[in-house]
Amino acid sequence: MKNNDKISISAALTAATCTLLGTTALQPVQAQEDPGWDFNTSLLYYGEDNDRIQDLSLKTLSRRTFVDDRILSLGLTIDALTGATPNGALPQSFPQTFTKPSGKNTFTTPPGEFPIDDSFRDTRVAISANWDQPLGRLYAMNVGVSASAEFDYLHLGLNAKLSRDFNNRNTTLSGGFAFASDQLDPVGGIPDPLTQMRNVRDDDDDGNSGRSSTDTKEILDLVLGVTQVMSRNFLMQFNYSYSDSSGYLSDPYKILTAIDANGDAIFLPQVPGVEGPSHLNYYEHRPDSRSKHSLYAQGKYYMSGKVLDASYRYMTDDWEIDSHTVDLRLRWPIGDTSYLEPHLRFYTQTAAEFYQISLNGLNDGEPLPEYASADYRLGDFDALTAGLKFGWKTGGGNDMSVRLELYSQSGNVSSSDLIGSQADRDVYPDMDAIIFQYSYQFGK
Amino acid sequence: MIISRFVAVLLAFGVLSGCSSMGVEPWERDILAKEEMQLTTDAIEAATDDHIYFSKEASSGGRGFGGGGCGCN
């Protein structure tokens, strides 16, 4: 006799006995995961063109499942970053020299190129711990802490989420918050906002370095969500998120080029023996608070083995940035043990109200604005991601996948915002990047 | 304050009662229980994407918390 037959006969006997005795056999309320560890690991390469940022990242997510569906998740990320990012200054038809953030030396950018400081190196280590716990039959909670450290940045955060099932577990309402307290300790200190880039080792005769050493910011996030089973093969989620940031929200390494009426950078008279910027630049300044609202909808639809994952996000904030994001993935099984997953993502955003490609009119006596930034991430741009993922089960039953994606950003600067010679040169640093990720999940 | 609470309760009730006609019976969850039908199928890939786009764009969050934890933005 086979084992299965033994089990089914014993189950039938138990049911018959319970029926005779007028009792009900105890059944688990819901399926439970087997206790034990499982691991999700990945190696990521992210590389931008034109010698910009390169990141090699190792990530692991280790999960320990306990009885009663309690789960401990431990995350570790190590990023090794090199390369450079545009500092906000504009290309010119002549070479430009800038003081490095450290204030100890300079670098020179050839004509026609976006100024980037290529001495950037950083290592980032991030850790997280989360605890999932059912509360009774219908509630579940998740609490977690996170921390990350870079050479010039420290992050500490905590988060909590509570959810409740309704309608035969077809509807789940959830609410959560996250709080982060971050500290910046940039190389060379934090420059006073909208002050001129200093000469090398310039502490001013009055002893004022024009810099402070560290600053902080706090971020509070709230998320309310509904997950709804629409049908046997269709699931949807809707989220509303609110995010409030306060504190030092500028980028201490970003500057703006001051231009003359012809659209060219303003030349600074050079003092013999003094090393410093060749042209007039100012450090940026952003407001010290920001409120964001997001609406997010995601649908998962199963079509005879294939799964369509589509999401849309709308974000608006009080810096007057509006963005739309559409993300589409189609998981296409190949045989029983592997799949292909094409991915497309469209993103568009409007510029922050204080975004400007340069500081204009200072030569003609116009005052400095209260806030200004030329950070390309606050400009008006579109982005497209196109990628393909291939996943398969290994002989041992574990999951492996590789994915290759291309990410491309393209800025939109209105010709009416260009002054004089700016029309002849690039004013937005478009970017193409490659994302390659190898993942391995085991222990399930 | 009282009005906004009332509206919130009304909305929650509306959502719940509206949704109660949708959904499936417990024995119809075979497809929904599949790994590829979970809202987040690959937690590490999702975290990677969130971090990349947080660093390169002015928006973040939506799916989850907007976060911070990086000097890159």
Short mmCIF file of C-alpha atoms in Angstrom, two decimals:
data_model
loop_
_atom_site.label_atom_id
_atom_site.label_comp_id
_atom_site.label_asym_id
_atom_site.label_seq_id
_atom_site.Cartn_x
_atom_site.Cartn_y
_atom_site.Cartn_z
CA MET A 1 0.00 0.00 0.00
CA LYS A 2 1.27 3.43 -0.88
CA ASN A 3 1.83 6.11 1.79
CA ASN A 4 -0.75 8.39 0.16
CA ASP A 5 -3.36 5.73 0.52
CA LYS A 6 -2.48 5.28 4.18
CA ILE A 7 -2.85 9.01 4.77
CA SER A 8 -6.17 9.28 2.97
CA ILE A 9 -7.56 6.26 4.83
CA SER A 10 -6.43 7.67 8.17
CA ALA A 11 -7.93 11.08 7.28
CA ALA A 12 -11.22 9.40 6.32
CA LEU A 13 -11.24 7.43 9.56
CA THR A 14 -10.56 10.61 11.57
CA ALA A 15 -13.37 12.45 9.79
CA ALA A 16 -15.76 9.53 10.30
CA THR A 17 -14.87 9.28 14.00
CA CYS A 18 -15.33 13.04 14.48
CA THR A 19 -18.69 12.88 12.73
CA LEU A 20 -19.83 10.05 14.98
CA LEU A 21 -18.66 11.87 18.11
CA GLY A 22 -20.16 15.16 16.94
CA THR A 23 -16.85 17.02 17.08
CA THR A 24 -14.82 18.85 14.44
CA ALA A 25 -11.28 17.93 13.56
CA LEU A 26 -8.91 20.79 14.33
CA GLN A 27 -7.59 22.39 11.15
CA PRO A 28 -4.97 25.08 10.86
CA VAL A 29 -6.55 28.49 10.22
CA GLN A 30 -4.33 29.07 7.23
CA ALA A 31 -1.36 27.59 5.48
CA GLN A 32 1.89 28.23 7.28
CA GLU A 33 5.38 28.48 5.91
CA ASP A 34 7.85 25.87 7.06
CA PRO A 35 10.15 27.18 9.78
CA GLY A 36 13.73 27.75 8.65
CA TRP A 37 16.12 30.12 6.93
CA ASP A 38 16.07 31.24 3.32
CA PHE A 39 18.45 33.59 1.56
CA ASN A 40 18.12 36.02 -1.30
CA THR A 41 21.42 37.36 -2.63
CA SER A 42 22.37 39.51 -5.59
CA LEU A 43 25.28 41.17 -7.28
CA LEU A 44 24.51 44.38 -9.13
CA TYR A 45 26.51 46.46 -11.58
CA TYR A 46 25.17 49.93 -12.33
CA GLY A 47 27.19 52.03 -14.74
CA GLU A 48 26.56 55.46 -16.28
CA ASP A 49 28.16 56.61 -19.52
CA ASN A 50 30.76 59.41 -19.86
CA ASP A 51 32.72 58.27 -16.78
CA ARG A 52 29.85 59.09 -14.48
CA ILE A 53 28.72 56.99 -11.48
CA GLN A 54 29.62 53.28 -11.38
CA ASP A 55 28.27 51.13 -8.57
CA LEU A 56 29.09 47.55 -7.69
CA SER A 57 26.61 46.38 -5.09
CA LEU A 58 26.25 43.20 -3.08
CA LYS A 59 22.88 42.63 -1.42
CA THR A 60 21.61 39.87 0.82
CA LEU A 61 18.21 39.38 2.43
CA SER A 62 18.11 36.56 4.98
CA ARG A 63 14.76 35.39 6.31
CA ARG A 64 14.09 33.18 9.29
CA THR A 65 10.55 31.84 9.39
CA PHE A 66 9.22 30.75 12.78
CA VAL A 67 6.04 28.87 13.63
CA ASP A 68 2.82 30.91 13.42
CA ASP A 69 4.13 32.78 10.36
CA ARG A 70 6.42 35.03 12.33
CA ILE A 71 9.31 36.13 10.12
CA LEU A 72 12.61 37.85 10.85
CA SER A 73 14.23 39.52 7.81
CA LEU A 74 17.81 40.78 7.89
CA GLY A 75 19.16 42.87 5.02
CA LEU A 76 22.72 43.83 4.17
CA THR A 77 23.88 45.99 1.25
CA ILE A 78 27.45 46.98 0.41
CA ASP A 79 27.93 49.53 -2.38
CA ALA A 80 31.30 50.42 -3.89
CA LEU A 81 30.84 53.69 -5.77
CA THR A 82 33.27 55.39 -8.14
CA GLY A 83 33.01 57.93 -10.94
CA ALA A 84 31.46 61.33 -10.79
CA THR A 85 28.26 63.23 -11.18
CA PRO A 86 27.72 66.64 -12.85
CA ASN A 87 28.25 69.39 -10.29
CA GLY A 88 25.56 71.67 -11.75
CA ALA A 89 27.89 74.01 -13.67
CA LEU A 90 27.33 74.39 -17.43
CA PRO A 91 29.70 73.52 -20.29
CA GLN A 92 31.46 76.54 -21.81
CA SER A 93 33.36 77.21 -25.01
CA PHE A 94 36.50 77.59 -22.88
CA PRO A 95 38.10 75.52 -20.09
CA GLN A 96 36.82 76.02 -16.56
CA THR A 97 38.62 75.44 -13.27
CA PHE A 98 36.79 74.59 -10.04
CA THR A 99 37.84 74.15 -6.43
CA LYS A 100 37.23 70.58 -5.31
CA PRO A 101 34.74 70.07 -2.45
CA SER A 102 37.64 69.33 -0.11
CA GLY A 103 38.91 72.88 -0.69
CA LYS A 104 42.44 71.53 -1.05
CA ASN A 105 42.94 71.58 -4.83
CA THR A 106 41.25 72.21 -8.17
CA PHE A 107 40.17 70.38 -11.30
CA THR A 108 39.79 71.69 -14.85
CA THR A 109 37.06 70.81 -17.32
CA PRO A 110 37.76 71.00 -21.08
CA PRO A 111 35.55 73.17 -23.33
CA GLY A 112 32.15 71.73 -24.23
CA GLU A 113 32.02 69.21 -21.38
CA PHE A 114 29.84 69.08 -18.28
CA PRO A 115 32.05 69.76 -15.26
CA ILE A 116 32.42 66.64 -13.13
CA ASP A 117 34.76 66.01 -10.25
CA ASP A 118 36.08 62.52 -10.91
CA SER A 119 37.78 62.10 -7.54
CA PHE A 120 34.55 60.72 -6.09
CA ARG A 121 34.89 57.41 -4.22
CA ASP A 122 32.54 56.09 -1.61
CA THR A 123 31.51 52.90 0.12
CA ARG A 124 28.05 52.53 1.51
CA VAL A 125 26.99 49.89 3.98
CA ALA A 126 23.29 49.52 4.77
CA ILE A 127 21.65 47.12 7.21
CA SER A 128 18.02 46.47 8.06
CA ALA A 129 16.01 44.20 10.35
CA ASN A 130 12.27 43.58 10.08
CA TRP A 131 9.86 41.48 12.09
CA ASP A 132 6.55 40.20 10.67
CA GLN A 133 3.97 38.94 13.11
CA PRO A 134 0.31 37.96 12.69
CA LEU A 135 -1.91 39.47 15.41
CA GLY A 136 -4.89 37.22 15.88
CA ARG A 137 -6.63 35.86 12.81
CA LEU A 138 -7.05 39.00 10.70
CA TYR A 139 -4.35 41.47 11.74
CA ALA A 140 -0.65 41.46 10.89
CA MET A 141 2.12 43.84 11.80
CA ASN A 142 5.60 44.56 10.62
CA VAL A 143 8.20 46.58 12.51
CA GLY A 144 11.71 47.35 11.39
CA VAL A 145 14.86 49.37 11.81
CA SER A 146 17.42 50.47 9.24
CA ALA A 147 20.82 52.11 9.24
CA SER A 148 23.34 53.03 6.58
CA ALA A 149 26.71 54.71 6.58
CA GLU A 150 28.76 56.38 3.89
CA PHE A 151 31.92 58.40 4.20
CA ASP A 152 29.88 61.61 4.42
CA TYR A 153 26.40 60.40 5.42
CA LEU A 154 24.73 58.50 8.25
CA HIS A 155 21.14 57.25 8.21
CA LEU A 156 19.04 55.81 11.04
CA GLY A 157 15.43 54.80 10.51
CA LEU A 158 12.52 52.87 11.92
CA ASN A 159 9.23 51.76 10.41
CA ALA A 160 6.00 50.03 11.38
CA LYS A 161 3.00 48.77 9.48
CA LEU A 162 -0.35 47.28 10.52
CA SER A 163 -2.75 45.47 8.19
CA ARG A 164 -6.15 43.87 8.53
CA ASP A 165 -7.96 41.44 6.25
CA PHE A 166 -11.64 41.83 5.37
CA ASN A 167 -14.18 40.09 3.13
CA ASN A 168 -12.89 36.55 3.40
CA ARG A 169 -9.31 37.89 3.04
CA ASN A 170 -10.13 39.39 -0.33
CA THR A 171 -9.53 42.93 0.94
CA THR A 172 -6.58 44.06 3.04
CA LEU A 173 -6.28 47.54 4.51
CA SER A 174 -2.88 48.64 5.72
CA GLY A 175 -1.32 51.69 7.29
CA GLY A 176 2.27 52.37 8.16
CA PHE A 177 4.87 54.97 8.94
CA ALA A 178 8.62 55.32 8.59
CA PHE A 179 10.85 57.83 10.29
CA ALA A 180 14.42 58.58 9.28
CA SER A 181 17.01 60.80 10.90
CA ASP A 182 19.99 61.42 8.64
CA GLN A 183 23.24 63.29 9.23
CA LEU A 184 25.44 64.83 6.55
CA ASP A 185 29.14 65.31 7.07
CA PRO A 186 30.37 66.30 3.60
CA VAL A 187 33.97 66.47 2.50
CA GLY A 188 35.17 70.02 3.12
CA GLY A 189 32.09 70.88 5.19
CA ILE A 190 28.71 72.32 4.20
CA PRO A 191 29.02 75.54 2.21
CA ASP A 192 26.86 78.49 3.16
CA PRO A 193 23.94 78.61 0.68
CA LEU A 194 24.29 80.78 -2.43
CA THR A 195 27.82 81.86 -1.58
CA GLN A 196 30.65 81.97 -4.11
CA MET A 197 32.89 78.98 -4.62
CA ARG A 198 36.05 79.69 -2.59
CA ASN A 199 39.71 79.60 -3.58
CA VAL A 200 41.84 76.70 -2.41
CA ARG A 201 42.48 76.87 1.36
CA ASP A 202 40.54 80.13 1.61
CA ASP A 203 39.31 80.65 5.16
CA ASP A 204 38.83 84.39 4.69
CA ASP A 205 40.72 86.99 6.63
CA ASP A 206 37.85 87.29 9.08
CA GLY A 207 38.24 83.63 10.07
CA ASN A 208 34.89 82.73 8.52
CA SER A 209 35.33 79.65 6.37
CA GLY A 210 31.88 80.05 4.83
CA ARG A 211 31.18 76.47 5.85
CA SER A 212 29.71 74.50 8.69
CA SER A 213 30.75 70.97 9.51
CA THR A 214 27.58 68.85 9.72
CA ASP A 215 23.82 69.14 9.34
CA THR A 216 20.79 66.91 9.65
CA LYS A 217 17.48 66.09 8.04
CA GLU A 218 14.40 64.19 9.18
CA ILE A 219 11.98 62.33 6.94
CA LEU A 220 8.52 61.10 7.96
CA ASP A 221 6.63 58.80 5.59
CA LEU A 222 3.02 57.66 5.95
CA VAL A 223 1.46 55.01 3.70
CA LEU A 224 -2.19 53.92 3.54
CA GLY A 225 -3.05 51.01 1.27
CA VAL A 226 -5.81 48.74 0.03
CA THR A 227 -5.11 45.37 -1.57
CA GLN A 228 -8.07 43.80 -3.33
CA VAL A 229 -8.56 40.42 -4.95
CA MET A 230 -10.59 41.30 -8.04
CA SER A 231 -11.02 37.77 -9.36
CA ARG A 232 -9.34 34.38 -9.33
CA ASN A 233 -6.54 35.69 -11.56
CA PHE A 234 -6.52 39.44 -10.88
CA LEU A 235 -5.11 41.29 -7.86
CA MET A 236 -4.83 45.05 -7.30
CA GLN A 237 -3.21 47.37 -4.82
CA PHE A 238 -3.80 51.08 -4.21
CA ASN A 239 -1.58 53.22 -1.97
CA TYR A 240 -1.59 56.81 -0.84
CA SER A 241 1.70 58.07 0.57
CA TYR A 242 2.67 61.27 2.31
CA SER A 243 6.28 62.20 2.90
CA ASP A 244 7.57 65.15 4.88
CA SER A 245 11.26 66.08 4.83
CA SER A 246 12.80 68.82 6.89
CA GLY A 247 16.28 70.05 7.66
CA TYR A 248 19.22 70.37 5.28
CA LEU A 249 17.79 69.28 1.91
CA SER A 250 20.38 70.93 -0.37
CA ASP A 251 23.24 69.05 -1.99
CA PRO A 252 26.51 70.41 -0.54
CA TYR A 253 28.45 69.47 -3.70
CA LYS A 254 26.17 71.17 -6.23
CA ILE A 255 26.79 74.62 -7.73
CA LEU A 256 25.32 76.98 -10.34
CA THR A 257 27.20 78.87 -13.04
CA ALA A 258 26.68 82.65 -12.97
CA ILE A 259 26.40 83.91 -16.56
CA ASP A 260 26.64 87.28 -18.28
CA ALA A 261 24.22 88.76 -20.81
CA ASN A 262 25.83 86.68 -23.59
CA GLY A 263 25.13 83.41 -21.75
CA ASP A 264 28.80 82.80 -20.89
CA ALA A 265 30.30 82.06 -17.48
CA ILE A 266 31.70 85.17 -15.79
CA PHE A 267 35.50 85.17 -15.70
CA LEU A 268 37.15 85.84 -12.32
CA PRO A 269 40.39 87.85 -12.27
CA GLN A 270 43.18 85.49 -11.19
CA VAL A 271 45.52 86.46 -8.38
CA PRO A 272 49.08 85.16 -8.92
CA GLY A 273 49.93 82.36 -6.53
CA VAL A 274 46.30 81.74 -5.56
CA GLU A 275 44.61 78.60 -6.85
CA GLY A 276 40.87 78.78 -7.25
CA PRO A 277 37.87 78.81 -9.57
CA SER A 278 38.37 80.46 -12.97
CA HIS A 279 34.73 81.58 -13.20
CA LEU A 280 31.94 82.76 -10.93
CA ASN A 281 29.95 79.91 -9.36
CA TYR A 282 27.58 79.76 -6.39
CA TYR A 283 26.64 76.89 -4.10
CA GLU A 284 23.00 75.87 -4.45
CA HIS A 285 20.22 76.42 -1.91
CA ARG A 286 16.98 74.44 -1.55
CA PRO A 287 14.09 75.06 0.87
CA ASP A 288 14.48 73.35 4.25
CA SER A 289 11.19 71.48 4.01
CA ARG A 290 9.41 69.40 1.40
CA SER A 291 6.02 67.64 1.39
CA LYS A 292 5.23 64.96 -1.16
CA HIS A 293 1.96 63.18 -1.96
CA SER A 294 1.87 59.99 -4.03
CA LEU A 295 -0.89 57.82 -5.43
CA TYR A 296 0.12 54.36 -6.52
CA ALA A 297 -1.86 51.60 -8.23
CA GLN A 298 -0.60 48.16 -9.13
CA GLY A 299 -2.31 45.28 -10.87
CA LYS A 300 -1.25 41.69 -11.32
CA TYR A 301 -3.07 39.70 -13.95
CA TYR A 302 -2.60 36.02 -14.71
CA MET A 303 -3.21 34.88 -18.27
CA SER A 304 -2.75 31.13 -18.82
CA GLY A 305 0.68 30.98 -17.24
CA LYS A 306 1.85 34.50 -18.12
CA VAL A 307 1.67 37.24 -15.48
CA LEU A 308 1.31 40.93 -16.30
CA ASP A 309 2.51 43.30 -13.57
CA ALA A 310 1.50 46.89 -14.28
CA SER A 311 1.80 49.90 -12.00
CA TYR A 312 1.29 53.63 -12.13
CA ARG A 313 2.43 56.31 -9.69
CA TYR A 314 1.54 59.98 -9.56
CA MET A 315 3.60 62.22 -7.30
CA THR A 316 3.23 65.90 -6.52
CA ASP A 317 5.11 68.03 -4.02
CA ASP A 318 5.33 71.58 -2.72
CA TRP A 319 8.51 72.20 -4.74
CA GLU A 320 6.13 72.06 -7.74
CA ILE A 321 7.54 68.79 -9.00
CA ASP A 322 4.89 66.52 -10.54
CA SER A 323 5.83 63.09 -11.82
CA HIS A 324 4.20 60.15 -13.57
CA THR A 325 5.67 56.64 -13.56
CA VAL A 326 4.37 53.65 -15.52
CA ASP A 327 6.02 50.28 -14.94
CA LEU A 328 5.19 47.16 -16.99
CA ARG A 329 6.54 43.64 -16.59
CA LEU A 330 5.40 40.47 -18.32
CA ARG A 331 6.54 37.16 -16.90
CA TRP A 332 6.54 34.61 -19.70
CA PRO A 333 7.16 31.00 -18.66
CA ILE A 334 9.47 28.85 -20.78
CA GLY A 335 8.85 25.24 -19.92
CA ASP A 336 8.23 24.36 -16.29
CA THR A 337 11.38 25.72 -14.72
CA SER A 338 12.32 29.01 -16.38
CA TYR A 339 10.85 32.30 -17.56
CA LEU A 340 11.61 35.47 -19.46
CA GLU A 341 10.46 38.83 -18.14
CA PRO A 342 10.61 41.93 -20.37
CA HIS A 343 10.39 45.21 -18.45
CA LEU A 344 9.49 48.72 -19.56
CA ARG A 345 9.35 51.80 -17.35
CA PHE A 346 8.37 55.31 -18.36
CA TYR A 347 9.03 58.29 -16.11
CA THR A 348 8.46 61.99 -16.54
CA GLN A 349 8.77 64.88 -14.11
CA THR A 350 8.38 68.65 -14.13
CA ALA A 351 11.09 70.91 -12.72
CA ALA A 352 11.24 72.23 -9.17
CA GLU A 353 10.14 75.85 -9.00
CA PHE A 354 13.66 76.93 -8.01
CA TYR A 355 15.46 74.81 -10.63
CA GLN A 356 17.43 76.93 -13.07
CA ILE A 357 20.28 75.96 -15.35
CA SER A 358 22.30 79.05 -14.37
CA LEU A 359 22.23 82.23 -12.31
CA ASN A 360 21.39 85.09 -14.63
CA GLY A 361 21.65 88.87 -14.49
CA LEU A 362 23.97 89.15 -11.47
CA ASN A 363 26.25 91.39 -13.57
CA ASP A 364 23.33 93.72 -14.19
CA GLY A 365 22.58 94.14 -10.51
CA GLU A 366 19.88 91.52 -10.18
CA PRO A 367 19.78 90.08 -6.64
CA LEU A 368 20.47 86.42 -5.88
CA PRO A 369 17.28 84.35 -5.65
CA GLU A 370 16.26 82.92 -2.27
CA TYR A 371 16.51 79.35 -3.60
CA ALA A 372 18.27 77.99 -6.66
CA SER A 373 19.55 74.63 -7.84
CA ALA A 374 20.88 73.35 -11.17
CA ASP A 375 20.80 69.70 -10.02
CA TYR A 376 19.64 67.79 -13.11
CA ARG A 377 17.49 65.55 -10.88
CA LEU A 378 15.30 68.57 -10.09
CA GLY A 379 14.90 69.55 -13.75
CA ASP A 380 12.22 68.73 -16.29
CA PHE A 381 13.13 65.36 -17.80
CA ASP A 382 11.85 62.07 -19.16
CA ALA A 383 13.37 58.68 -18.47
CA LEU A 384 12.95 55.27 -20.07
CA THR A 385 14.02 51.88 -18.76
CA ALA A 386 13.98 48.81 -21.00
CA GLY A 387 15.17 45.46 -19.78
CA LEU A 388 14.97 41.71 -19.93
CA LYS A 389 15.22 39.21 -17.12
CA PHE A 390 15.77 35.48 -17.38
CA GLY A 391 15.04 33.29 -14.38
CA TRP A 392 15.34 29.56 -13.85
CA LYS A 393 15.22 26.85 -11.19
CA THR A 394 18.51 25.14 -10.48
CA GLY A 395 18.85 21.38 -10.17
CA GLY A 396 18.62 21.75 -6.41
CA GLY A 397 15.32 23.64 -6.68
CA ASN A 398 16.73 27.09 -5.97
CA ASP A 399 15.98 30.25 -8.00
CA MET A 400 18.51 32.07 -10.15
CA SER A 401 18.03 35.05 -12.41
CA VAL A 402 19.96 37.56 -14.50
CA ARG A 403 18.62 40.83 -15.81
CA LEU A 404 20.02 43.46 -18.12
CA GLU A 405 18.42 46.87 -18.34
CA LEU A 406 19.15 50.18 -20.01
CA TYR A 407 18.13 53.39 -18.27
CA SER A 408 18.10 56.64 -20.19
CA GLN A 409 17.41 60.20 -18.99
CA SER A 410 16.69 63.07 -21.35
CA GLY A 411 16.19 66.66 -20.19
CA ASN A 412 13.69 69.21 -21.48
CA VAL A 413 14.91 72.80 -21.29
CA SER A 414 12.70 75.33 -23.01
CA SER A 415 14.51 77.43 -25.61
CA SER A 416 12.93 80.50 -24.01
CA ASP A 417 15.02 79.79 -20.88
CA LEU A 418 18.28 79.91 -22.83
CA ILE A 419 20.34 83.07 -22.90
CA GLY A 420 22.69 83.98 -25.78
CA SER A 421 25.34 81.32 -26.42
CA GLN A 422 23.55 78.78 -24.20
CA ALA A 423 21.51 77.88 -27.29
CA ASP A 424 24.72 76.56 -28.91
CA ARG A 425 25.70 74.19 -26.10
CA ASP A 426 24.27 71.31 -24.07
CA VAL A 427 22.59 72.66 -20.95
CA TYR A 428 21.21 69.38 -19.55
CA PRO A 429 23.44 66.38 -18.83
CA ASP A 430 21.50 63.54 -20.50
CA MET A 431 22.53 60.15 -19.22
CA ASP A 432 22.46 56.48 -20.23
CA ALA A 433 23.09 53.73 -17.71
CA ILE A 434 23.37 49.95 -17.71
CA ILE A 435 21.88 47.83 -14.93
CA PHE A 436 23.04 44.21 -14.67
CA GLN A 437 21.93 42.06 -11.78
CA TYR A 438 22.51 38.43 -10.91
CA SER A 439 20.29 36.98 -8.16
CA TYR A 440 20.33 33.67 -6.34
CA GLN A 441 17.66 32.56 -3.87
CA PHE A 442 18.24 29.43 -1.86
CA GLY A 443 17.15 27.65 1.30
CA LYS A 444 13.41 27.72 0.61
CA MET B 1 -11.22 67.31 12.49
CA ILE B 2 -14.45 65.49 13.30
CA ILE B 3 -15.65 65.98 9.73
CA SER B 4 -12.43 64.59 8.26
CA ARG B 5 -12.68 61.55 10.56
CA PHE B 6 -16.27 61.07 9.51
CA VAL B 7 -15.29 61.28 5.83
CA ALA B 8 -12.46 58.79 6.42
CA VAL B 9 -14.81 56.32 8.12
CA LEU B 10 -17.36 56.79 5.34
CA LEU B 11 -14.69 56.20 2.68
CA ALA B 12 -13.38 53.12 4.46
CA PHE B 13 -16.92 51.76 4.75
CA GLY B 14 -17.56 52.53 1.07
CA VAL B 15 -14.37 50.78 0.00
CA LEU B 16 -15.08 47.75 2.15
CA SER B 17 -18.72 47.38 1.14
CA GLY B 18 -17.87 48.04 -2.52
CA CYS B 19 -15.12 45.46 -2.40
CA SER B 20 -17.21 42.85 -0.63
CA SER B 21 -18.86 41.87 -3.90
CA MET B 22 -15.46 41.16 -5.44
CA GLY B 23 -12.99 38.47 -4.60
CA VAL B 24 -12.90 34.71 -4.50
CA GLU B 25 -13.79 31.85 -2.19
CA PRO B 26 -10.95 30.32 -0.17
CA TRP B 27 -10.81 27.29 -2.46
CA GLU B 28 -10.33 29.52 -5.52
CA ARG B 29 -6.96 30.85 -4.46
CA ASP B 30 -4.78 28.46 -6.44
CA ILE B 31 -3.58 31.11 -8.90
CA LEU B 32 -3.33 33.94 -6.36
CA ALA B 33 -1.14 31.71 -4.18
CA LYS B 34 1.47 31.32 -6.92
CA GLU B 35 4.82 32.96 -6.23
CA GLU B 36 4.66 35.00 -9.45
CA MET B 37 1.28 36.48 -8.41
CA GLN B 38 2.62 38.11 -5.24
CA LEU B 39 2.69 41.93 -5.38
CA THR B 40 6.46 41.88 -4.87
CA THR B 41 7.96 38.78 -6.47
CA ASP B 42 11.61 39.69 -5.94
CA ALA B 43 12.26 41.80 -2.84
CA ILE B 44 15.91 42.45 -3.67
CA GLU B 45 15.17 43.55 -7.22
CA ALA B 46 12.43 45.86 -5.95
CA ALA B 47 14.78 47.36 -3.35
CA THR B 48 17.48 47.78 -6.01
CA ASP B 49 15.16 49.62 -8.37
CA ASP B 50 13.77 51.82 -5.59
CA HIS B 51 17.31 52.81 -4.62
CA ILE B 52 18.45 53.54 -8.19
CA TYR B 53 15.46 55.71 -9.01
CA PHE B 54 15.53 57.42 -5.61
CA SER B 55 19.12 58.42 -6.40
CA LYS B 56 18.46 59.62 -9.94
CA GLU B 57 14.97 61.13 -9.87
CA ALA B 58 13.01 63.57 -7.70
CA SER B 59 10.33 61.00 -6.83
CA SER B 60 10.46 58.01 -4.50
CA GLY B 61 8.16 55.60 -2.73
CA GLY B 62 4.63 54.78 -3.81
CA ARG B 63 4.95 51.02 -3.59
CA GLY B 64 6.32 51.43 -0.07
CA PHE B 65 8.07 54.04 2.00
CA GLY B 66 9.85 56.85 0.17
CA GLY B 67 12.81 56.38 2.40
CA GLY B 68 16.10 58.13 2.70
CA GLY B 69 19.29 56.62 3.85
CA CYS B 70 21.53 57.82 1.10
CA GLY B 71 23.51 60.97 0.51
CA CYS B 72 22.86 60.58 -3.18
CA ASN B 73 19.76 62.75 -3.27
#
